[in-house]
Structure formats: structure tokens, C-alpha cells
Amino acid sequence: MGWHSGAIFGPAASAAAVSKLLGFSAAQIEDALGIACTQACGLMSAQFESMVKRMQHGFASRSGVLATYLAKQGVTGIKDVFDTSSGGFLKTFSHGADSDPKFFPEEVCKGLGEVWHSEKTRQKPYALMAGSHCTVDCVRDLQAKYPAKMKEWKKMVKIEAEMARAAMKKGGWTPEKPTNVTGAQMCVPYAVALQVVDWEVVPAQFAPGKLNREELWKVMEMIECREAKEFGHSWAQRVRITFEDGEILETMLKAPRGVHPGLSNEEVLEKWRAVTKGVISQERQRKIEETVLNLEAVEDVVAVLGELLRGETANVLQ
């Protein structure tokens, strides 16, 4: 239906967390959730031509905190907010589902107190929408296997990217020039073009002066994205590249780095160093890194980290 999932699910998650931190009773938690869920809103169209998308998770967190403190003051929220049939959370936000049933209420509390979904959190290696990561990794795989051939990207005539429906729906659209930062980060063809031309994807590539490079748009013109029903609801993707001499290179991966396998500690460090390069000084980068990796030995973590993070930063997207 066009909702942005993080902004929809976030208010309730935020309210639940803050309610537990404040030691709320069950009745107070229900009020907090009822107030939070009625603030749930976020449009996926934010991915195209706005700076709003990266704000929406913050809005969600703020809504949950506000809901919790209102409940603390005695404000009552919507009762049975998830289950109620008239305007309830689950029924309202599942109108676009093509499955039957459209939602599963038992999942809301399944494994409560035993299953911790935070343990399933994964790090993204690229500054891109998650659905484009496996496409990038497919290109990287071909570059690793056929480096000489892949460096001849000007001789490519067609790039086919096949993916599951979710990735196709979210990122398989064709961009129009000129693009902006958010639009580029959400677009599979743009991600493919970056990896093909630059052999990397880092934040600095999304600076306005670099977004509309002619070589990127030439590559995007030959990219065709399509849904592969065989991939179902998986992360799997396939990339097939045809060259002007008729040679075809193809690869398929079941999941991107960060999902399976998850990023190693060293890869997380590499990402930290890559995204902060040019943003802060090397000395400050080193001190932050040492502090975080040795938190147990830091007497006042908030004070030390607060001081390190307070300094000025450079904007690599200018």
C-alpha cells in the first residue's frame, strides 16, 4: 500500500522499550502502545525525491517516547490496538497484503520474554537499500572471478538483475535524471552502476556533484530488473552481464553479505573506517574506535564518548 515499514512498526517498538525501562504495569503499557500506534505513519514515496526517509525512524522513536510519557501522566490509549477490527493496527496496515490470511496476530506475542529479535540484527556493508545489496554482491562476485573482463565495462551491452518480489517492488524501478541522494540509495540500477564503474559503494559517492555522472547513466540504460518467482521471499538474486563480443557472465547468490554470512568483526571495523574517512580526523577516528572496543575499561562511557562525538564533522555529501 506504500507504507514505510520502519516508520509504521517503530512507534510501538519504541513505546514498548521505554515502558519497560520506566517499569510500567501491563495496563500502562497497553495505554502507551495504544497512543503510539495511532501515531504510526510513514510513506515509502519518501525514497524518491526527499530528505525525509532518513528522518522517519527518528519520528517513530519520538512518537513512542511521547506516547509513553503521556501514558505515565494518565492519558488512556486505544485498547486492544493491534486486534480491534475497526481501524486496528494489524487490519489497517495489512490491506496491501496478497496473502490469506493477511496478518497473523499470534506473532505479536509469540516467544515473548524468550525470543529476542535484536539478536537477529545485521549490519549493512553498503550505504544502500537492503534489497540492492545482493545485486551489488553479485557484481562483486563477477569482478572477483573475472577482473580483467569486468574492467571492460564500456563493452557491456546488457545487465540483467533478477530478484524476489520485495526487492523488485522496492528498488527495481528505473531512475530518471537528475537523481538525488535518497533516490540513488534506494535504486537497484544505481547501485549496480556504482559497483560496475567504481568497484565500490561508499557514502562519498553520493555527493551531489557525483550523482549524475554520465558513465553511471550509460550503465543504467543497459540494466533490466525483473522479478524471479523462483526466489520466493528469499534474499537470493541473479546477475547476468552480456558483452558486445557475445560473452555472458552470470552468477547467483542466496543472500548478501551482512545477512548470510553476517559481517565479521573486522568487516564492521572496515565499514566504520570507510564511512568516517574524511568525515573526522584519523586521530579522532582511532580514539572512538579504541573506546568502543574497550568499553569495559572506560570508567565513564557517556562522558568519554560524548566528548569524542561532540566535535565537528565534515559533510562528504556536499
CSV table of C-alpha atoms in Angstrom, one decimal:
chain,number,residue,atom,x,y,z
A,1,MET,CA,0.0,0.0,0.0
A,2,GLY,CA,3.1,2.3,0.1
A,3,TRP,CA,3.8,2.4,3.8
A,4,HIS,CA,7.4,2.7,5.1
A,5,SER,CA,7.8,-0.3,7.5
A,6,GLY,CA,10.2,1.3,9.9
A,7,ALA,CA,8.0,4.3,10.5
A,8,ILE,CA,5.0,2.1,10.9
A,9,PHE,CA,6.4,-0.5,13.3
A,10,GLY,CA,8.8,1.8,15.1
A,11,PRO,CA,6.4,3.7,17.4
A,12,ALA,CA,5.1,0.6,19.1
A,13,ALA,CA,8.6,-0.8,19.5
A,14,SER,CA,9.8,2.4,21.0
A,15,ALA,CA,6.8,2.6,23.4
A,16,ALA,CA,7.3,-1.0,24.5
A,17,ALA,CA,11.0,-0.4,25.2
A,18,VAL,CA,10.5,2.8,27.1
A,19,SER,CA,7.6,1.4,29.0
A,20,LYS,CA,9.8,-1.4,30.3
A,21,LEU,CA,12.6,1.0,31.2
A,22,LEU,CA,10.1,3.0,33.3
A,23,GLY,CA,8.7,-0.1,35.0
A,24,PHE,CA,5.1,0.3,33.7
A,25,SER,CA,2.3,-2.0,34.7
A,26,ALA,CA,0.5,-4.0,32.0
A,27,ALA,CA,-2.3,-1.5,31.8
A,28,GLN,CA,0.1,1.4,31.4
A,29,ILE,CA,2.0,-0.5,28.6
A,30,GLU,CA,-1.3,-1.0,26.8
A,31,ASP,CA,-2.1,2.7,27.0
A,32,ALA,CA,1.4,3.6,25.7
A,33,LEU,CA,1.0,1.1,22.8
A,34,GLY,CA,-2.4,2.5,22.0
A,35,ILE,CA,-1.1,6.0,21.9
A,36,ALA,CA,2.0,5.1,19.9
A,37,CYS,CA,0.2,3.1,17.3
A,38,THR,CA,-2.2,5.9,16.4
A,39,GLN,CA,0.9,8.0,15.5
A,40,ALA,CA,2.3,5.3,13.2
A,41,CYS,CA,2.8,6.9,9.7
A,42,GLY,CA,5.5,6.9,7.0
A,43,LEU,CA,5.2,6.9,3.3
A,44,MET,CA,7.5,4.8,1.1
A,45,SER,CA,7.4,7.6,-1.5
A,46,ALA,CA,9.9,9.3,0.7
A,47,GLN,CA,12.6,7.2,-1.1
A,48,PHE,CA,12.3,9.2,-4.3
A,49,GLU,CA,12.7,12.9,-4.0
A,50,SER,CA,13.1,13.9,-0.4
A,51,MET,CA,15.4,14.0,2.6
A,52,VAL,CA,12.5,12.7,4.8
A,53,LYS,CA,13.2,9.0,4.6
A,54,ARG,CA,16.2,9.1,6.9
A,55,MET,CA,14.1,11.1,9.4
A,56,GLN,CA,11.2,8.7,9.6
A,57,HIS,CA,12.8,6.2,12.0
A,58,GLY,CA,13.6,9.2,14.3
A,59,PHE,CA,9.9,10.2,14.1
A,60,ALA,CA,8.9,6.7,15.1
A,61,SER,CA,11.2,6.7,18.1
A,62,ARG,CA,10.0,10.1,19.2
A,63,SER,CA,6.3,9.0,18.9
A,64,GLY,CA,7.0,6.0,21.1
A,65,VAL,CA,8.7,8.2,23.8
A,66,LEU,CA,5.9,10.8,23.7
A,67,ALA,CA,3.2,8.0,23.9
A,68,THR,CA,4.9,6.5,27.0
A,69,TYR,CA,5.2,9.8,28.9
A,70,LEU,CA,1.5,10.6,28.0
A,71,ALA,CA,0.5,7.2,29.4
A,72,LYS,CA,2.6,8.0,32.5
A,73,GLN,CA,0.5,11.1,33.1
A,74,GLY,CA,-2.7,9.1,32.9
A,75,VAL,CA,-3.7,9.6,29.2
A,76,THR,CA,-5.5,6.5,28.0
A,77,GLY,CA,-4.7,4.9,24.7
A,78,ILE,CA,-6.6,2.7,22.2
A,79,LYS,CA,-7.4,-0.6,23.9
A,80,ASP,CA,-6.6,-3.8,22.0
A,81,VAL,CA,-5.0,-1.6,19.4
A,82,PHE,CA,-3.4,-4.5,17.5
A,83,ASP,CA,-6.5,-6.7,17.4
A,84,THR,CA,-9.5,-4.5,17.1
A,85,SER,CA,-11.3,-4.9,13.8
A,86,SER,CA,-12.4,-1.3,13.2
A,87,GLY,CA,-9.2,0.7,12.5
A,88,GLY,CA,-7.0,-1.7,14.4
A,89,PHE,CA,-3.2,-1.7,13.7
A,90,LEU,CA,-3.0,-5.1,12.1
A,91,LYS,CA,-6.1,-4.8,9.9
A,92,THR,CA,-5.3,-1.3,8.8
A,93,PHE,CA,-1.7,-1.8,7.8
A,94,SER,CA,-2.3,-5.2,6.1
A,95,HIS,CA,-4.7,-4.0,3.4
A,96,GLY,CA,-2.0,-4.3,0.8
A,97,ALA,CA,-1.1,-7.9,1.6
A,98,ASP,CA,-1.7,-10.5,-1.0
A,99,SER,CA,-1.6,-13.4,1.4
A,100,ASP,CA,-4.5,-15.2,3.1
A,101,PRO,CA,-4.8,-14.5,6.0
A,102,LYS,CA,-3.5,-11.0,5.6
A,103,PHE,CA,-2.0,-10.9,9.1
A,104,PHE,CA,-1.0,-13.3,12.0
A,105,PRO,CA,-2.0,-11.8,15.4
A,106,GLU,CA,-0.3,-14.6,17.3
A,107,GLU,CA,3.1,-13.4,16.1
A,108,VAL,CA,2.8,-10.2,18.1
A,109,CYS,CA,3.4,-12.0,21.4
A,110,LYS,CA,5.0,-15.2,20.2
A,111,GLY,CA,8.0,-16.1,22.3
A,112,LEU,CA,7.6,-13.0,24.5
A,113,GLY,CA,10.4,-12.9,27.0
A,114,GLU,CA,12.2,-15.8,25.3
A,115,VAL,CA,12.9,-14.7,21.8
A,116,TRP,CA,15.0,-11.5,21.3
A,117,HIS,CA,14.7,-10.2,17.8
A,118,SER,CA,17.6,-7.8,18.5
A,119,GLU,CA,19.9,-10.8,18.3
A,120,LYS,CA,18.9,-11.1,14.6
A,121,THR,CA,20.1,-7.6,13.8
A,122,ARG,CA,22.6,-7.5,11.0
A,123,GLN,CA,25.0,-4.8,9.7
A,124,LYS,CA,24.7,-3.4,6.1
A,125,PRO,CA,28.0,-3.1,4.4
A,126,TYR,CA,26.8,-0.6,1.8
A,127,ALA,CA,25.0,2.8,2.1
A,128,LEU,CA,22.1,1.4,0.1
A,129,MET,CA,18.6,0.0,0.5
A,130,ALA,CA,18.9,-3.6,1.7
A,131,GLY,CA,17.2,-5.1,-1.4
A,132,SER,CA,20.1,-3.9,-3.6
A,133,HIS,CA,22.9,-5.4,-1.5
A,134,CYS,CA,22.7,-8.9,-3.1
A,135,THR,CA,22.8,-7.3,-6.6
A,136,VAL,CA,26.0,-5.4,-5.6
A,137,ASP,CA,27.4,-8.6,-4.2
A,138,CYS,CA,26.6,-10.5,-7.5
A,139,VAL,CA,28.6,-7.8,-9.4
A,140,ARG,CA,31.4,-8.0,-6.8
A,141,ASP,CA,31.4,-11.8,-7.3
A,142,LEU,CA,31.8,-11.5,-11.0
A,143,GLN,CA,34.5,-8.8,-10.6
A,144,ALA,CA,36.5,-11.2,-8.3
A,145,LYS,CA,36.1,-14.1,-10.7
A,146,TYR,CA,36.7,-12.2,-14.0
A,147,PRO,CA,38.6,-9.0,-13.0
A,148,ALA,CA,40.0,-8.3,-16.5
A,149,LYS,CA,36.7,-8.8,-18.3
A,150,MET,CA,34.7,-6.8,-15.7
A,151,LYS,CA,37.1,-3.8,-16.0
A,152,GLU,CA,35.9,-3.5,-19.6
A,153,TRP,CA,32.5,-2.2,-18.5
A,154,LYS,CA,32.3,0.1,-21.5
A,155,LYS,CA,31.9,-3.1,-23.6
A,156,MET,CA,28.9,-4.3,-21.7
A,157,VAL,CA,25.7,-4.2,-23.7
A,158,LYS,CA,23.1,-5.7,-21.2
A,159,ILE,CA,22.9,-6.2,-17.5
A,160,GLU,CA,20.0,-8.4,-16.2
A,161,ALA,CA,19.2,-8.4,-12.5
A,162,GLU,CA,16.7,-10.9,-11.1
A,163,MET,CA,15.3,-10.7,-7.6
A,164,ALA,CA,12.4,-11.6,-5.3
A,165,ARG,CA,9.3,-9.6,-5.4
A,166,ALA,CA,10.1,-7.5,-2.3
A,167,ALA,CA,13.4,-6.3,-3.7
A,168,MET,CA,11.9,-5.7,-7.1
A,169,LYS,CA,9.0,-3.7,-5.7
A,170,LYS,CA,11.2,-1.5,-3.5
A,171,GLY,CA,14.3,-1.0,-5.7
A,172,GLY,CA,13.8,-2.3,-9.2
A,173,TRP,CA,12.4,0.9,-10.6
A,174,THR,CA,14.1,2.9,-13.4
A,175,PRO,CA,15.6,6.1,-12.2
A,176,GLU,CA,15.2,9.4,-14.0
A,177,LYS,CA,17.9,12.1,-14.4
A,178,PRO,CA,18.7,14.1,-12.3
A,179,THR,CA,18.5,11.9,-9.2
A,180,ASN,CA,19.1,12.9,-5.6
A,181,VAL,CA,20.9,11.2,-2.7
A,182,THR,CA,17.9,9.3,-1.3
A,183,GLY,CA,16.7,8.2,-4.7
A,184,ALA,CA,20.1,6.9,-5.7
A,185,GLN,CA,20.5,4.9,-2.4
A,186,MET,CA,17.1,3.3,-2.9
A,187,CYS,CA,17.6,2.2,-6.5
A,188,VAL,CA,18.9,-1.2,-7.6
A,189,PRO,CA,20.1,0.0,-11.1
A,190,TYR,CA,22.0,2.9,-9.5
A,191,ALA,CA,23.7,0.5,-7.0
A,192,VAL,CA,24.7,-1.8,-9.9
A,193,ALA,CA,26.1,1.1,-11.9
A,194,LEU,CA,28.2,2.3,-8.9
A,195,GLN,CA,29.8,-1.1,-8.4
A,196,VAL,CA,30.3,-1.7,-12.1
A,197,VAL,CA,32.0,1.7,-12.7
A,198,ASP,CA,33.8,2.4,-9.4
A,199,TRP,CA,34.2,-1.1,-8.0
A,200,GLU,CA,32.9,0.1,-4.6
A,201,VAL,CA,29.9,1.6,-2.9
A,202,VAL,CA,30.8,4.2,-0.2
A,203,PRO,CA,28.9,7.3,1.2
A,204,ALA,CA,31.2,9.8,-0.6
A,205,GLN,CA,29.9,8.6,-4.0
A,206,PHE,CA,26.5,10.1,-3.2
A,207,ALA,CA,27.8,13.7,-3.1
A,208,PRO,CA,25.5,15.8,-5.4
A,209,GLY,CA,28.5,16.6,-7.7
A,210,LYS,CA,29.0,12.8,-8.3
A,211,LEU,CA,25.4,11.6,-8.5
A,212,ASN,CA,24.7,12.3,-12.2
A,213,ARG,CA,27.9,11.2,-13.8
A,214,GLU,CA,27.4,10.3,-17.4
A,215,GLU,CA,29.2,7.0,-17.1
A,216,LEU,CA,26.7,5.9,-14.4
A,217,TRP,CA,23.7,6.7,-16.6
A,218,LYS,CA,25.2,4.9,-19.5
A,219,VAL,CA,25.4,1.8,-17.4
A,220,MET,CA,21.9,2.2,-16.0
A,221,GLU,CA,20.5,2.4,-19.5
A,222,MET,CA,21.5,-1.2,-20.1
A,223,ILE,CA,20.2,-2.6,-16.8
A,224,GLU,CA,16.9,-4.6,-16.7
A,225,CYS,CA,15.5,-5.6,-13.4
A,226,ARG,CA,12.8,-8.2,-13.1
A,227,GLU,CA,11.1,-10.4,-10.5
A,228,ALA,CA,12.1,-14.1,-10.3
A,229,LYS,CA,9.3,-16.0,-8.8
A,230,GLU,CA,11.6,-18.9,-8.0
A,231,PHE,CA,13.3,-16.8,-5.4
A,232,GLY,CA,10.0,-16.5,-3.4
A,233,HIS,CA,10.5,-14.5,-0.2
A,234,SER,CA,14.3,-15.0,-0.1
A,235,TRP,CA,17.3,-12.7,-0.4
A,236,ALA,CA,18.5,-14.5,-3.5
A,237,GLN,CA,19.5,-12.6,-6.7
A,238,ARG,CA,21.0,-13.4,-10.0
A,239,VAL,CA,23.0,-11.0,-12.3
A,240,ARG,CA,23.7,-11.8,-15.9
A,241,ILE,CA,26.0,-9.5,-18.0
A,242,THR,CA,26.3,-9.6,-21.8
A,243,PHE,CA,29.3,-8.1,-23.6
A,244,GLU,CA,29.5,-6.8,-27.1
A,245,ASP,CA,31.6,-9.8,-28.2
A,246,GLY,CA,28.8,-12.1,-27.1
A,247,GLU,CA,30.3,-13.4,-23.9
A,248,ILE,CA,27.9,-13.8,-21.0
A,249,LEU,CA,29.0,-13.7,-17.3
A,250,GLU,CA,26.4,-14.9,-14.8
A,251,THR,CA,26.2,-15.5,-11.0
A,252,MET,CA,23.6,-16.2,-8.4
A,253,LEU,CA,23.9,-15.6,-4.6
A,254,LYS,CA,21.4,-16.8,-2.0
A,255,ALA,CA,21.9,-13.8,0.2
A,256,PRO,CA,24.1,-10.7,0.5
A,257,ARG,CA,27.0,-10.1,2.9
A,258,GLY,CA,25.6,-9.0,6.2
A,259,VAL,CA,22.7,-11.4,6.0
A,260,HIS,CA,24.5,-14.7,5.3
A,261,PRO,CA,27.2,-14.7,6.2
A,262,GLY,CA,26.9,-11.8,8.7
A,263,LEU,CA,29.7,-9.3,8.7
A,264,SER,CA,32.7,-10.3,10.7
A,265,ASN,CA,34.1,-8.0,13.4
A,266,GLU,CA,36.9,-7.0,11.0
A,267,GLU,CA,34.4,-6.2,8.3
A,268,VAL,CA,32.4,-4.0,10.7
A,269,LEU,CA,35.6,-2.2,11.5
A,270,GLU,CA,36.4,-1.8,7.8
A,271,LYS,CA,33.0,-0.2,7.3
A,272,TRP,CA,33.4,2.2,10.2
A,273,ARG,CA,36.8,3.3,8.8
A,274,ALA,CA,35.3,3.7,5.3
A,275,VAL,CA,32.3,5.8,6.3
A,276,THR,CA,34.2,8.0,8.6
A,277,LYS,CA,37.1,8.6,6.2
A,278,GLY,CA,37.3,12.3,5.5
A,279,VAL,CA,34.4,13.0,7.9
A,280,ILE,CA,36.6,13.1,11.1
A,281,SER,CA,40.3,13.2,11.7
A,282,GLN,CA,42.2,9.9,11.7
A,283,GLU,CA,43.2,10.6,15.4
A,284,ARG,CA,39.6,11.1,16.5
A,285,GLN,CA,38.6,8.1,14.4
A,286,ARG,CA,41.2,6.0,16.2
A,287,LYS,CA,40.2,7.2,19.7
A,288,ILE,CA,36.5,6.5,19.1
A,289,GLU,CA,37.4,3.0,17.8
A,290,GLU,CA,39.6,2.2,20.8
A,291,THR,CA,36.9,3.5,23.3
A,292,VAL,CA,34.1,1.4,21.8
A,293,LEU,CA,36.2,-1.7,21.6
A,294,ASN,CA,37.3,-1.4,25.2
A,295,LEU,CA,34.1,-0.2,26.9
A,296,GLU,CA,34.6,-2.4,29.9
A,297,ALA,CA,37.8,-0.4,30.8
A,298,VAL,CA,36.1,3.0,30.4
A,299,GLU,CA,35.1,4.5,33.7
A,300,ASP,CA,32.5,7.0,32.4
A,301,VAL,CA,31.4,5.8,28.9
A,302,VAL,CA,28.8,8.6,28.4
A,303,ALA,CA,31.3,11.4,29.2
A,304,VAL,CA,34.2,10.0,27.2
A,305,LEU,CA,32.1,9.1,24.1
A,306,GLY,CA,30.1,12.3,24.4
A,307,GLU,CA,33.3,14.3,24.2
A,308,LEU,CA,34.7,12.4,21.3
A,309,LEU,CA,31.4,12.6,19.3
A,310,ARG,CA,30.8,16.3,20.1
A,311,GLY,CA,33.4,17.6,17.7
A,312,GLU,CA,32.8,19.0,14.2
A,313,THR,CA,32.4,16.6,11.2
A,314,ALA,CA,32.9,17.2,7.5
A,315,ASN,CA,30.0,16.6,5.1
A,316,VAL,CA,31.2,14.3,2.4
A,317,LEU,CA,27.9,14.7,0.6
A,318,GLN,CA,28.4,18.4,-0.2
